[in-house]
XYZ file of C-alpha atoms in Angstrom:
151
model
C 44.514 168.554 -11.179
C 44.948 167.548 -7.797
C 46.064 164.493 -7.732
C 48.382 161.559 -9.093
C 47.610 158.117 -9.784
C 49.806 155.165 -9.974
C 50.005 152.776 -12.959
C 46.758 154.017 -14.699
C 45.714 156.230 -17.929
C 42.930 158.480 -18.140
C 40.303 157.759 -20.752
C 39.736 161.134 -21.676
C 40.238 163.748 -18.883
C 43.954 165.442 -18.059
C 45.732 163.508 -15.693
C 49.151 162.757 -13.986
C 50.233 159.630 -13.190
C 53.072 158.133 -11.890
C 54.462 154.956 -13.909
C 56.326 152.407 -11.918
C 56.812 148.332 -11.734
C 54.094 146.206 -13.375
C 52.920 149.618 -15.693
C 51.360 149.248 -18.882
C 53.448 152.054 -19.887
C 56.679 153.078 -20.649
C 59.181 153.862 -17.918
C 62.052 155.801 -19.381
C 64.995 155.221 -16.772
C 65.288 153.504 -13.280
C 61.791 152.386 -11.824
C 59.735 155.470 -12.217
C 58.619 158.050 -15.033
C 55.822 160.552 -14.725
C 53.341 160.430 -17.502
C 51.418 163.726 -18.116
C 48.045 163.610 -20.173
C 46.237 166.378 -21.349
C 42.520 166.106 -21.884
C 41.499 164.251 -24.852
C 40.345 166.148 -27.986
C 40.572 169.734 -27.088
C 43.972 169.523 -24.940
C 42.631 171.942 -22.412
C 43.345 171.422 -19.292
C 47.553 170.737 -19.988
C 48.455 168.920 -16.618
C 51.562 170.524 -15.247
C 54.186 169.170 -12.860
C 55.716 171.897 -10.214
C 58.019 172.399 -7.287
C 59.042 175.523 -5.570
C 62.812 175.848 -4.333
C 65.899 177.322 -5.098
C 68.110 176.750 -8.199
C 71.841 175.546 -6.869
C 74.112 178.633 -7.404
C 76.628 176.520 -9.644
C 73.786 175.182 -11.944
C 74.035 176.668 -15.328
C 71.344 174.186 -16.788
C 68.272 172.190 -16.282
C 68.105 168.745 -17.883
C 65.089 166.151 -18.295
C 64.141 163.048 -20.216
C 61.313 163.055 -21.891
C 59.279 161.996 -24.680
C 56.807 164.479 -26.302
C 56.793 168.220 -25.582
C 57.016 170.318 -22.454
C 57.125 173.891 -21.837
C 59.560 174.635 -18.709
C 59.520 177.559 -16.939
C 60.783 179.021 -13.824
C 59.311 181.969 -11.419
C 56.817 182.270 -14.183
C 59.594 183.175 -16.859
C 59.656 180.216 -19.872
C 63.093 178.695 -20.138
C 63.717 177.721 -24.002
C 64.317 174.134 -24.232
C 66.728 172.360 -26.786
C 67.099 168.575 -27.810
C 69.877 167.491 -27.031
C 70.333 164.003 -27.647
C 68.284 161.033 -28.766
C 68.057 157.339 -27.570
C 65.544 154.401 -28.742
C 63.365 154.895 -25.625
C 63.563 159.196 -25.149
C 64.902 162.265 -25.964
C 67.099 164.279 -23.689
C 66.193 167.863 -23.226
C 68.072 170.898 -21.623
C 67.200 174.885 -21.076
C 70.011 177.578 -20.006
C 68.927 178.184 -16.107
C 71.836 180.297 -15.213
C 70.076 183.402 -14.904
C 68.038 181.760 -12.125
C 70.958 180.763 -10.069
C 70.571 181.008 -6.296
C 66.924 182.249 -6.852
C 63.797 180.600 -5.295
C 60.653 180.081 -7.487
C 58.773 177.468 -8.839
C 60.345 174.928 -11.268
C 57.345 174.001 -14.156
C 56.684 171.428 -16.661
C 53.508 171.957 -18.561
C 52.330 169.761 -21.277
C 51.897 166.001 -22.252
C 53.939 162.943 -22.301
C 56.625 161.090 -20.079
C 59.033 163.139 -18.364
C 61.892 161.563 -15.989
C 65.174 162.336 -14.571
C 65.003 166.359 -14.078
C 67.996 167.735 -12.758
C 70.256 170.942 -12.234
C 73.768 170.578 -13.904
C 76.762 172.783 -14.108
C 77.380 171.979 -17.634
C 76.295 174.882 -20.099
C 73.801 174.430 -23.162
C 75.060 174.659 -26.393
C 73.645 177.468 -28.694
C 71.395 176.419 -31.060
C 73.033 178.758 -33.650
C 76.371 176.868 -32.829
C 74.852 173.135 -33.475
C 73.016 174.448 -36.963
C 76.630 176.052 -38.315
C 78.063 172.547 -37.200
C 75.098 170.622 -38.857
C 75.274 172.335 -42.143
C 79.023 172.273 -41.880
C 79.269 168.348 -41.803
C 76.590 168.033 -44.556
C 78.940 170.688 -46.981
C 81.946 168.877 -46.440
C 80.034 165.588 -46.747
C 78.699 166.831 -50.554
C 82.148 168.052 -51.117
C 83.973 164.634 -50.214
C 81.331 162.469 -52.371
C 82.077 164.743 -55.642
C 85.808 163.719 -55.596
C 86.692 161.052 -57.596
C 88.859 157.909 -56.436
C 92.451 158.041 -57.603
């Protein structure tokens, strides 16, 4: 896809559009949101948003707001993405980019849906295993406390 439209939606072809004031679609945060729309039906081709630049030396993660699914890569290498939080209008995602700190390459978002607020941060991404253990522990504790008789 070699062009970006404004406040429009494709009726079938893959497209990238910038949604802003007056848009019929959702704007996730602020005044503008990017909408990546795969080709209707087959899903091929899939649109991508990319920029070449240098990852800051202090960057530990890349974070962004989104709604739907995205694959993220840097210099052709996939960055595993985790859902960090959810809001009524969008999810907050993040991926570990520390291994690419101070390197120059293309940061690419491929997929379909809404995309907003892409930024490098100095915060690390929690390990998925640690989050899973915490969730299991919380569920177990709730189950144990539920079975206790009131005195």
